[in-house]
mmCIF file with all atom_site columns, C-alpha atoms and ligand atoms in Angstrom:
data_model
loop_
_atom_site.group_PDB
_atom_site.id
_atom_site.type_symbol
_atom_site.label_atom_id
_atom_site.label_alt_id
_atom_site.label_comp_id
_atom_site.label_asym_id
_atom_site.label_entity_id
_atom_site.label_seq_id
_atom_site.pdbx_PDB_ins_code
_atom_site.Cartn_x
_atom_site.Cartn_y
_atom_site.Cartn_z
_atom_site.occupancy
_atom_site.B_iso_or_equiv
_atom_site.pdbx_formal_charge
_atom_site.auth_seq_id
_atom_site.auth_comp_id
_atom_site.auth_asym_id
_atom_site.auth_atom_id
_atom_site.pdbx_PDB_model_num
ATOM   1   C CA  . UNK A 1 1   ? 143.608 -132.844 -107.715 1.00 49.00 ? 18  UNK A CA  1
ATOM   2   C CA  . UNK A 1 2   ? 143.005 -136.137 -106.381 1.00 55.00 ? 19  UNK A CA  1
ATOM   3   C CA  . UNK A 1 3   ? 142.907 -135.570 -102.731 1.00 63.00 ? 20  UNK A CA  1
ATOM   4   C CA  . UNK A 1 4   ? 142.988 -139.407 -102.809 1.00 91.00 ? 21  UNK A CA  1
ATOM   5   C CA  . UNK A 1 5   ? 146.641 -139.421 -104.145 1.00 98.00 ? 22  UNK A CA  1
ATOM   6   C CA  . UNK A 1 6   ? 149.337 -139.066 -100.972 1.00 98.00 ? 23  UNK A CA  1
ATOM   7   C CA  . UNK A 1 7   ? 152.566 -137.707 -101.573 1.00 98.00 ? 24  UNK A CA  1
ATOM   8   C CA  . UNK A 1 8   ? 155.200 -140.071 -99.086  1.00 98.00 ? 25  UNK A CA  1
ATOM   9   C CA  . UNK A 1 9   ? 158.683 -141.081 -99.220  1.00 98.00 ? 26  UNK A CA  1
ATOM   10  C CA  . UNK A 1 10  ? 159.722 -143.677 -101.510 1.00 98.00 ? 27  UNK A CA  1
ATOM   11  C CA  . UNK A 1 11  ? 161.303 -146.320 -99.966  1.00 98.00 ? 28  UNK A CA  1
ATOM   12  C CA  . UNK A 1 12  ? 163.323 -150.023 -101.684 1.00 98.00 ? 29  UNK A CA  1
ATOM   13  C CA  . UNK A 1 13  ? 159.573 -152.162 -101.050 1.00 98.00 ? 30  UNK A CA  1
ATOM   14  C CA  . UNK A 1 14  ? 158.033 -149.542 -103.770 1.00 98.00 ? 31  UNK A CA  1
ATOM   15  C CA  . UNK A 1 15  ? 160.714 -150.757 -106.338 1.00 98.00 ? 32  UNK A CA  1
ATOM   16  C CA  . UNK A 1 16  ? 158.702 -153.150 -108.416 1.00 98.00 ? 33  UNK A CA  1
ATOM   17  C CA  . UNK A 1 17  ? 155.104 -151.006 -108.617 1.00 98.00 ? 34  UNK A CA  1
ATOM   18  C CA  . UNK A 1 18  ? 157.915 -147.901 -109.032 1.00 98.00 ? 35  UNK A CA  1
ATOM   19  C CA  . UNK A 1 19  ? 160.165 -149.826 -112.415 1.00 98.00 ? 36  UNK A CA  1
ATOM   20  C CA  . UNK A 1 20  ? 156.105 -150.651 -113.532 1.00 98.00 ? 37  UNK A CA  1
ATOM   21  C CA  . UNK A 1 21  ? 155.086 -147.243 -113.737 1.00 98.00 ? 38  UNK A CA  1
ATOM   22  C CA  . UNK A 1 22  ? 158.449 -146.197 -114.769 1.00 98.00 ? 39  UNK A CA  1
ATOM   23  C CA  . UNK A 1 23  ? 159.314 -148.938 -117.525 1.00 97.00 ? 40  UNK A CA  1
ATOM   24  C CA  . UNK A 1 24  ? 158.174 -148.429 -121.391 1.00 85.00 ? 41  UNK A CA  1
ATOM   25  C CA  . UNK A 1 25  ? 157.036 -144.317 -120.425 1.00 94.00 ? 42  UNK A CA  1
ATOM   26  C CA  . UNK A 1 26  ? 157.839 -142.665 -123.321 1.00 93.00 ? 43  UNK A CA  1
ATOM   27  C CA  . UNK A 1 27  ? 160.662 -139.714 -121.989 1.00 94.00 ? 44  UNK A CA  1
ATOM   28  C CA  . UNK A 1 28  ? 162.669 -141.527 -119.449 1.00 96.00 ? 45  UNK A CA  1
ATOM   29  C CA  . UNK A 1 29  ? 165.377 -144.098 -120.051 1.00 95.00 ? 46  UNK A CA  1
ATOM   30  C CA  . UNK A 1 30  ? 166.083 -147.332 -117.807 1.00 97.00 ? 47  UNK A CA  1
ATOM   31  C CA  . UNK A 1 31  ? 169.474 -148.259 -117.431 1.00 95.00 ? 48  UNK A CA  1
ATOM   32  C CA  . UNK A 1 32  ? 172.050 -150.214 -114.975 1.00 95.00 ? 49  UNK A CA  1
ATOM   33  C CA  . UNK A 1 33  ? 171.201 -147.369 -112.157 1.00 97.00 ? 50  UNK A CA  1
ATOM   34  C CA  . UNK A 1 34  ? 167.762 -148.351 -112.185 1.00 98.00 ? 51  UNK A CA  1
ATOM   35  C CA  . UNK A 1 35  ? 168.418 -152.186 -110.792 1.00 98.00 ? 52  UNK A CA  1
ATOM   36  C CA  . UNK A 1 36  ? 167.403 -152.832 -107.249 1.00 98.00 ? 53  UNK A CA  1
ATOM   37  C CA  . UNK A 1 37  ? 171.280 -152.797 -105.649 1.00 98.00 ? 54  UNK A CA  1
ATOM   38  C CA  . UNK A 1 38  ? 171.516 -149.697 -107.033 1.00 98.00 ? 55  UNK A CA  1
ATOM   39  C CA  . UNK A 1 39  ? 168.052 -147.922 -106.614 1.00 98.00 ? 56  UNK A CA  1
ATOM   40  C CA  . UNK A 1 40  ? 168.596 -149.505 -103.161 1.00 98.00 ? 57  UNK A CA  1
ATOM   41  C CA  . UNK A 1 41  ? 171.877 -147.619 -102.665 1.00 98.00 ? 58  UNK A CA  1
ATOM   42  C CA  . UNK A 1 42  ? 170.636 -144.034 -104.308 1.00 98.00 ? 59  UNK A CA  1
ATOM   43  C CA  . UNK A 1 43  ? 167.772 -144.747 -101.895 1.00 98.00 ? 60  UNK A CA  1
ATOM   44  C CA  . UNK A 1 44  ? 170.510 -145.184 -99.271  1.00 98.00 ? 61  UNK A CA  1
ATOM   45  C CA  . UNK A 1 45  ? 172.728 -142.093 -99.970  1.00 98.00 ? 62  UNK A CA  1
ATOM   46  C CA  . UNK A 1 46  ? 169.522 -139.609 -100.604 1.00 98.00 ? 63  UNK A CA  1
ATOM   47  C CA  . UNK A 1 47  ? 167.324 -140.799 -97.617  1.00 97.00 ? 64  UNK A CA  1
ATOM   48  C CA  . UNK A 1 48  ? 164.306 -138.931 -97.371  1.00 98.00 ? 65  UNK A CA  1
ATOM   49  C CA  . UNK A 1 49  ? 164.681 -137.412 -100.816 1.00 98.00 ? 66  UNK A CA  1
ATOM   50  C CA  . UNK A 1 50  ? 162.924 -139.516 -102.878 1.00 98.00 ? 67  UNK A CA  1
ATOM   51  C CA  . UNK A 1 51  ? 158.990 -139.446 -103.455 1.00 99.00 ? 68  UNK A CA  1
ATOM   52  C CA  . UNK A 1 52  ? 155.847 -141.800 -104.468 1.00 98.00 ? 69  UNK A CA  1
ATOM   53  C CA  . UNK A 1 53  ? 152.938 -140.385 -105.517 1.00 98.00 ? 70  UNK A CA  1
ATOM   54  C CA  . UNK A 1 54  ? 150.187 -143.843 -104.234 1.00 98.00 ? 71  UNK A CA  1
ATOM   55  C CA  . UNK A 1 55  ? 146.505 -144.210 -104.424 1.00 97.00 ? 72  UNK A CA  1
ATOM   56  C CA  . UNK A 1 56  ? 144.757 -146.873 -102.809 1.00 95.00 ? 73  UNK A CA  1
ATOM   57  C CA  . UNK A 1 57  ? 147.775 -148.903 -103.235 1.00 93.00 ? 74  UNK A CA  1
ATOM   58  C CA  . UNK A 1 58  ? 148.245 -148.267 -106.613 1.00 97.00 ? 75  UNK A CA  1
ATOM   59  C CA  . UNK A 1 59  ? 151.950 -146.229 -107.255 1.00 98.00 ? 76  UNK A CA  1
ATOM   60  C CA  . UNK A 1 60  ? 151.000 -143.791 -109.742 1.00 98.00 ? 77  UNK A CA  1
ATOM   61  C CA  . UNK A 1 61  ? 154.133 -141.520 -109.674 1.00 98.00 ? 78  UNK A CA  1
ATOM   62  C CA  . UNK A 1 62  ? 157.370 -141.249 -108.764 1.00 98.00 ? 79  UNK A CA  1
ATOM   63  C CA  . UNK A 1 63  ? 161.212 -138.961 -108.215 1.00 98.00 ? 80  UNK A CA  1
ATOM   64  C CA  . UNK A 1 64  ? 164.057 -139.669 -107.648 1.00 98.00 ? 81  UNK A CA  1
ATOM   65  C CA  . UNK A 1 65  ? 166.268 -137.129 -105.580 1.00 98.00 ? 82  UNK A CA  1
ATOM   66  C CA  . UNK A 1 66  ? 169.451 -136.857 -104.826 1.00 98.00 ? 83  UNK A CA  1
ATOM   67  C CA  . UNK A 1 67  ? 172.414 -134.314 -104.147 1.00 98.00 ? 84  UNK A CA  1
ATOM   68  C CA  . UNK A 1 68  ? 176.598 -134.355 -103.709 1.00 98.00 ? 85  UNK A CA  1
ATOM   69  C CA  . UNK A 1 69  ? 176.671 -131.845 -100.947 1.00 98.00 ? 86  UNK A CA  1
ATOM   70  C CA  . UNK A 1 70  ? 176.347 -129.097 -103.739 1.00 98.00 ? 87  UNK A CA  1
ATOM   71  C CA  . UNK A 1 71  ? 173.782 -129.250 -106.048 1.00 98.00 ? 88  UNK A CA  1
ATOM   72  C CA  . UNK A 1 72  ? 170.845 -131.358 -106.162 1.00 98.00 ? 89  UNK A CA  1
ATOM   73  C CA  . UNK A 1 73  ? 169.706 -133.729 -109.093 1.00 98.00 ? 90  UNK A CA  1
ATOM   74  C CA  . UNK A 1 74  ? 165.907 -134.563 -110.348 1.00 98.00 ? 91  UNK A CA  1
ATOM   75  C CA  . UNK A 1 75  ? 165.881 -137.937 -112.049 1.00 98.00 ? 92  UNK A CA  1
ATOM   76  C CA  . UNK A 1 76  ? 163.514 -140.250 -113.349 1.00 98.00 ? 93  UNK A CA  1
ATOM   77  C CA  . UNK A 1 77  ? 159.997 -137.921 -112.927 1.00 98.00 ? 94  UNK A CA  1
ATOM   78  C CA  . UNK A 1 78  ? 156.667 -139.830 -114.012 1.00 98.00 ? 95  UNK A CA  1
ATOM   79  C CA  . UNK A 1 79  ? 152.839 -139.767 -113.247 1.00 98.00 ? 96  UNK A CA  1
ATOM   80  C CA  . UNK A 1 80  ? 150.602 -141.922 -114.665 1.00 97.00 ? 97  UNK A CA  1
ATOM   81  C CA  . UNK A 1 81  ? 149.045 -141.171 -117.904 1.00 96.00 ? 98  UNK A CA  1
ATOM   82  C CA  . UNK A 1 82  ? 145.235 -141.805 -116.497 1.00 96.00 ? 99  UNK A CA  1
ATOM   83  C CA  . UNK A 1 83  ? 146.954 -139.495 -113.339 1.00 97.00 ? 100 UNK A CA  1
ATOM   84  C CA  . UNK A 1 84  ? 148.486 -136.492 -115.650 1.00 98.00 ? 101 UNK A CA  1
ATOM   85  C CA  . UNK A 1 85  ? 147.265 -132.657 -115.139 1.00 97.00 ? 102 UNK A CA  1
ATOM   86  C CA  . UNK A 1 86  ? 145.935 -133.443 -111.346 1.00 97.00 ? 103 UNK A CA  1
ATOM   87  C CA  . UNK A 1 87  ? 148.913 -131.404 -109.861 1.00 98.00 ? 104 UNK A CA  1
ATOM   88  C CA  . UNK A 1 88  ? 150.662 -134.803 -108.879 1.00 98.00 ? 105 UNK A CA  1
ATOM   89  C CA  . UNK A 1 89  ? 154.136 -133.703 -110.751 1.00 98.00 ? 106 UNK A CA  1
ATOM   90  C CA  . UNK A 1 90  ? 154.458 -130.808 -109.553 1.00 98.00 ? 107 UNK A CA  1
ATOM   91  C CA  . UNK A 1 91  ? 153.967 -131.898 -105.486 1.00 98.00 ? 108 UNK A CA  1
ATOM   92  C CA  . UNK A 1 92  ? 156.742 -134.934 -105.993 1.00 98.00 ? 109 UNK A CA  1
ATOM   93  C CA  . UNK A 1 93  ? 158.469 -131.794 -107.158 1.00 98.00 ? 110 UNK A CA  1
ATOM   94  C CA  . UNK A 1 94  ? 158.092 -129.649 -104.254 1.00 98.00 ? 111 UNK A CA  1
ATOM   95  C CA  . UNK A 1 95  ? 158.267 -132.354 -102.148 1.00 98.00 ? 112 UNK A CA  1
ATOM   96  C CA  . UNK A 1 96  ? 161.880 -132.924 -103.167 1.00 98.00 ? 113 UNK A CA  1
ATOM   97  C CA  . UNK A 1 97  ? 162.694 -129.143 -103.600 1.00 98.00 ? 114 UNK A CA  1
ATOM   98  C CA  . UNK A 1 98  ? 162.068 -128.988 -100.016 1.00 98.00 ? 115 UNK A CA  1
ATOM   99  C CA  . UNK A 1 99  ? 163.860 -131.291 -98.649  1.00 98.00 ? 116 UNK A CA  1
ATOM   100 C CA  . UNK A 1 100 ? 166.691 -130.182 -100.891 1.00 98.00 ? 117 UNK A CA  1
ATOM   101 C CA  . UNK A 1 101 ? 166.640 -126.726 -99.078  1.00 98.00 ? 118 UNK A CA  1
ATOM   102 C CA  . UNK A 1 102 ? 166.207 -128.759 -95.335  1.00 98.00 ? 119 UNK A CA  1
ATOM   103 C CA  . UNK A 1 103 ? 169.320 -130.153 -96.797  1.00 98.00 ? 120 UNK A CA  1
ATOM   104 C CA  . UNK A 1 104 ? 171.081 -126.038 -97.680  1.00 98.00 ? 121 UNK A CA  1
ATOM   105 C CA  . UNK A 1 105 ? 171.320 -127.066 -100.892 1.00 98.00 ? 122 UNK A CA  1
ATOM   106 C CA  . UNK A 1 106 ? 170.237 -123.805 -103.699 1.00 98.00 ? 123 UNK A CA  1
ATOM   107 C CA  . UNK A 1 107 ? 170.709 -124.998 -107.080 1.00 98.00 ? 124 UNK A CA  1
ATOM   108 C CA  . UNK A 1 108 ? 168.746 -128.079 -108.650 1.00 98.00 ? 125 UNK A CA  1
ATOM   109 C CA  . UNK A 1 109 ? 169.818 -129.590 -112.184 1.00 98.00 ? 126 UNK A CA  1
ATOM   110 C CA  . UNK A 1 110 ? 167.621 -132.708 -113.964 1.00 98.00 ? 127 UNK A CA  1
ATOM   111 C CA  . UNK A 1 111 ? 168.687 -133.921 -117.302 1.00 97.00 ? 128 UNK A CA  1
ATOM   112 C CA  . UNK A 1 112 ? 165.593 -133.824 -120.125 1.00 97.00 ? 129 UNK A CA  1
ATOM   113 C CA  . UNK A 1 113 ? 165.935 -135.820 -123.308 1.00 97.00 ? 130 UNK A CA  1
ATOM   114 C CA  . UNK A 1 114 ? 166.282 -133.597 -126.054 1.00 96.00 ? 131 UNK A CA  1
ATOM   115 C CA  . UNK A 1 115 ? 163.318 -135.511 -127.372 1.00 96.00 ? 132 UNK A CA  1
ATOM   116 C CA  . UNK A 1 116 ? 160.873 -135.075 -124.534 1.00 97.00 ? 133 UNK A CA  1
ATOM   117 C CA  . UNK A 1 117 ? 158.634 -131.705 -125.510 1.00 97.00 ? 134 UNK A CA  1
ATOM   118 C CA  . UNK A 1 118 ? 156.250 -132.373 -123.433 1.00 97.00 ? 135 UNK A CA  1
ATOM   119 C CA  . UNK A 1 119 ? 158.794 -132.766 -120.696 1.00 98.00 ? 136 UNK A CA  1
ATOM   120 C CA  . UNK A 1 120 ? 160.731 -129.635 -121.386 1.00 98.00 ? 137 UNK A CA  1
ATOM   121 C CA  . UNK A 1 121 ? 157.211 -127.523 -121.501 1.00 98.00 ? 138 UNK A CA  1
ATOM   122 C CA  . UNK A 1 122 ? 156.319 -129.074 -117.551 1.00 98.00 ? 139 UNK A CA  1
ATOM   123 C CA  . UNK A 1 123 ? 159.771 -128.102 -116.300 1.00 98.00 ? 140 UNK A CA  1
ATOM   124 C CA  . UNK A 1 124 ? 159.638 -125.063 -117.771 1.00 98.00 ? 141 UNK A CA  1
ATOM   125 C CA  . UNK A 1 125 ? 156.043 -124.269 -116.769 1.00 98.00 ? 142 UNK A CA  1
ATOM   126 C CA  . UNK A 1 126 ? 156.731 -124.891 -113.320 1.00 98.00 ? 143 UNK A CA  1
ATOM   127 C CA  . UNK A 1 127 ? 159.603 -122.873 -112.696 1.00 98.00 ? 144 UNK A CA  1
ATOM   128 C CA  . UNK A 1 128 ? 163.330 -124.138 -114.331 1.00 98.00 ? 145 UNK A CA  1
ATOM   129 C CA  . UNK A 1 129 ? 164.537 -122.677 -116.601 1.00 98.00 ? 146 UNK A CA  1
ATOM   130 C CA  . UNK A 1 130 ? 166.649 -124.166 -119.877 1.00 97.00 ? 147 UNK A CA  1
ATOM   131 C CA  . UNK A 1 131 ? 170.209 -124.144 -119.857 1.00 97.00 ? 148 UNK A CA  1
ATOM   132 C CA  . UNK A 1 132 ? 171.617 -123.330 -123.612 1.00 96.00 ? 149 UNK A CA  1
ATOM   133 C CA  . UNK A 1 133 ? 175.196 -122.318 -121.534 1.00 97.00 ? 150 UNK A CA  1
ATOM   134 C CA  . UNK A 1 134 ? 176.079 -126.410 -120.447 1.00 96.00 ? 151 UNK A CA  1
ATOM   135 C CA  . UNK A 1 135 ? 176.485 -129.446 -122.535 1.00 96.00 ? 152 UNK A CA  1
ATOM   136 C CA  . UNK A 1 136 ? 176.233 -132.822 -121.118 1.00 96.00 ? 153 UNK A CA  1
ATOM   137 C CA  . UNK A 1 137 ? 179.364 -135.179 -121.447 1.00 97.00 ? 154 UNK A CA  1
ATOM   138 C CA  . UNK A 1 138 ? 179.497 -138.819 -119.860 1.00 96.00 ? 155 UNK A CA  1
ATOM   139 C CA  . UNK A 1 139 ? 181.746 -141.635 -119.927 1.00 97.00 ? 156 UNK A CA  1
ATOM   140 C CA  . UNK A 1 140 ? 181.296 -145.340 -118.904 1.00 95.00 ? 157 UNK A CA  1
ATOM   141 C CA  . UNK A 1 141 ? 183.131 -146.816 -116.783 1.00 94.00 ? 158 UNK A CA  1
ATOM   142 C CA  . UNK A 1 142 ? 183.837 -150.708 -116.235 1.00 84.00 ? 159 UNK A CA  1
HETATM 143 C C1  . LIG B 2 .   ? 155.752 -134.971 -117.126 1.00 54.85 ? 217 LIG B C1  1
HETATM 144 C C2  . LIG B 2 .   ? 154.854 -135.032 -116.293 1.00 54.85 ? 217 LIG B C2  1
HETATM 145 C C3  . LIG B 2 .   ? 155.764 -136.091 -115.194 1.00 54.85 ? 217 LIG B C3  1
HETATM 146 C C4  . LIG B 2 .   ? 153.403 -133.884 -115.996 1.00 54.85 ? 217 LIG B C4  1
HETATM 147 O O1  . LIG B 2 .   ? 153.036 -134.507 -115.005 1.00 54.85 ? 217 LIG B O1  1
HETATM 148 P P1  . LIG B 2 .   ? 151.284 -134.301 -114.314 1.00 54.85 ? 217 LIG B P1  1
HETATM 149 O O2  . LIG B 2 .   ? 151.476 -134.495 -112.672 1.00 54.85 ? 217 LIG B O2  1
HETATM 150 O O3  . LIG B 2 .   ? 150.560 -134.183 -115.640 1.00 54.85 ? 217 LIG B O3  1
HETATM 151 O O4  . LIG B 2 .   ? 151.731 -132.704 -114.026 1.00 54.85 ? 217 LIG B O4  1
HETATM 152 P P2  . LIG B 2 .   ? 151.188 -131.792 -113.051 1.00 54.85 ? 217 LIG B P2  1
HETATM 153 O O5  . LIG B 2 .   ? 149.596 -132.001 -113.243 1.00 54.85 ? 217 LIG B O5  1
HETATM 154 O O6  . LIG B 2 .   ? 151.754 -131.261 -111.880 1.00 54.85 ? 217 LIG B O6  1
HETATM 155 O O7  . LIG B 2 .   ? 151.450 -130.612 -113.675 1.00 54.85 ? 217 LIG B O7  1
HETATM 156 C C5  . LIG B 2 .   ? 151.903 -129.329 -113.273 1.00 54.85 ? 217 LIG B C5  1
HETATM 157 C C6  . LIG B 2 .   ? 151.515 -128.128 -113.596 1.00 54.85 ? 217 LIG B C6  1
HETATM 158 O O8  . LIG B 2 .   ? 152.514 -128.067 -115.330 1.00 54.85 ? 217 LIG B O8  1
HETATM 159 C C7  . LIG B 2 .   ? 151.433 -128.283 -116.359 1.00 54.85 ? 217 LIG B C7  1
HETATM 160 N N1  . LIG B 2 .   ? 151.841 -129.462 -117.163 1.00 54.85 ? 217 LIG B N1  1
HETATM 161 C C8  . LIG B 2 .   ? 151.689 -130.908 -116.832 1.00 54.85 ? 217 LIG B C8  1
HETATM 162 N N2  . LIG B 2 .   ? 152.321 -131.174 -118.427 1.00 54.85 ? 217 LIG B N2  1
HETATM 163 C C9  . LIG B 2 .   ? 152.998 -130.414 -118.956 1.00 54.85 ? 217 LIG B C9  1
HETATM 164 C C10 . LIG B 2 .   ? 153.162 -130.203 -120.162 1.00 54.85 ? 217 LIG B C10 1
HETATM 165 N N3  . LIG B 2 .   ? 153.010 -131.395 -121.038 1.00 54.85 ? 217 LIG B N3  1
HETATM 166 N N4  . LIG B 2 .   ? 153.216 -128.921 -120.606 1.00 54.85 ? 217 LIG B N4  1
HETATM 167 C C11 . LIG B 2 .   ? 153.583 -128.070 -120.253 1.00 54.85 ? 217 LIG B C11 1
HETATM 168 N N5  . LIG B 2 .   ? 152.816 -127.590 -119.466 1.00 54.85 ? 217 LIG B N5  1
HETATM 169 C C12 . LIG B 2 .   ? 152.327 -128.671 -118.320 1.00 54.85 ? 217 LIG B C12 1
HETATM 170 C C13 . LIG B 2 .   ? 150.250 -128.799 -115.969 1.00 54.85 ? 217 LIG B C13 1
HETATM 171 O O9  . LIG B 2 .   ? 149.404 -128.000 -116.648 1.00 54.85 ? 217 LIG B O9  1
HETATM 172 C C14 . LIG B 2 .   ? 149.795 -127.882 -114.219 1.00 54.85 ? 217 LIG B C14 1
HETATM 173 O O10 . LIG B 2 .   ? 149.959 -126.160 -114.551 1.00 54.85 ? 217 LIG B O10 1
HETATM 174 P P3  . LIG B 2 .   ? 149.083 -125.596 -113.941 1.00 54.85 ? 217 LIG B P3  1
HETATM 175 O O11 . LIG B 2 .   ? 150.267 -125.757 -112.248 1.00 54.85 ? 217 LIG B O11 1
HETATM 176 O O12 . LIG B 2 .   ? 149.770 -124.223 -113.745 1.00 54.85 ? 217 LIG B O12 1
HETATM 177 O O13 . LIG B 2 .   ? 147.800 -125.927 -113.577 1.00 54.85 ? 217 LIG B O13 1
HETATM 178 C C15 . LIG B 2 .   ? 154.254 -136.374 -116.476 1.00 54.85 ? 217 LIG B C15 1
HETATM 179 O O14 . LIG B 2 .   ? 153.277 -135.808 -117.928 1.00 54.85 ? 217 LIG B O14 1
HETATM 180 C C16 . LIG B 2 .   ? 155.021 -137.633 -117.528 1.00 54.85 ? 217 LIG B C16 1
HETATM 181 O O15 . LIG B 2 .   ? 154.546 -138.587 -116.543 1.00 54.85 ? 217 LIG B O15 1
HETATM 182 N N6  . LIG B 2 .   ? 155.124 -137.532 -118.643 1.00 54.85 ? 217 LIG B N6  1
HETATM 183 C C17 . LIG B 2 .   ? 156.381 -139.113 -118.787 1.00 54.85 ? 217 LIG B C17 1
HETATM 184 C C18 . LIG B 2 .   ? 157.566 -138.993 -118.246 1.00 54.85 ? 217 LIG B C18 1
HETATM 185 C C19 . LIG B 2 .   ? 158.483 -137.748 -118.498 1.00 54.85 ? 217 LIG B C19 1
HETATM 186 O O16 . LIG B 2 .   ? 158.747 -137.077 -119.685 1.00 54.85 ? 217 LIG B O16 1
HETATM 187 N N7  . LIG B 2 .   ? 158.897 -137.368 -117.481 1.00 54.85 ? 217 LIG B N7  1
HETATM 188 C C20 . LIG B 2 .   ? 159.972 -136.150 -116.988 1.00 54.85 ? 217 LIG B C20 1
HETATM 189 C C21 . LIG B 2 .   ? 161.183 -136.662 -117.207 1.00 54.85 ? 217 LIG B C21 1
HETATM 190 S S1  . LIG B 2 .   ? 162.236 -135.073 -117.661 1.00 54.85 ? 217 LIG B S1  1
#
């Protein structure tokens, strides 16, 4: 593990660098929910739950985490390709789960694109289990 990589809370000042990390990564899709005002709102509603991994002022990992009072949700976990397999994602996820626990949330869900096999393998490897009893339904709200 590269000891110089620190995990800290995400702030709006990280927005540009985090978007640069997320953009173009396989396994992630960005949308309307990721505009600057919408991320600002997400961070405000979920204060202290979202994290970045930083190395010499470079953002090398990020994760969004939130809860609705019942369940926790993780979004957009990503680590820069050259920093992978160093335990950074595991640390980002652990930080989120610890914060959720502190807030009294006892279960956490996340969404993975069905074609993101590497992503699914990762989640399985760190102790998440795939649900085969649930399908996701969505609707755009005008
Ligand atoms: C998935 C991703 C976040 C993993 O990041 P990472 O920093 O390399 O992961 P870590 O080093 O923390 O891995 C933790 C453990 O999972 C294992 N692991 C990492 N990627 C894995 C994979 N694709 N398949 C299986 N195991 C994996 C590691 O070997 C490590 O195991 P260990 O602790 O037993 O030694 C990174 O590959 C990535 O950004 N992928 C593209 C974006 C993406 O798909 N995100 C998920 C969206 S749902």
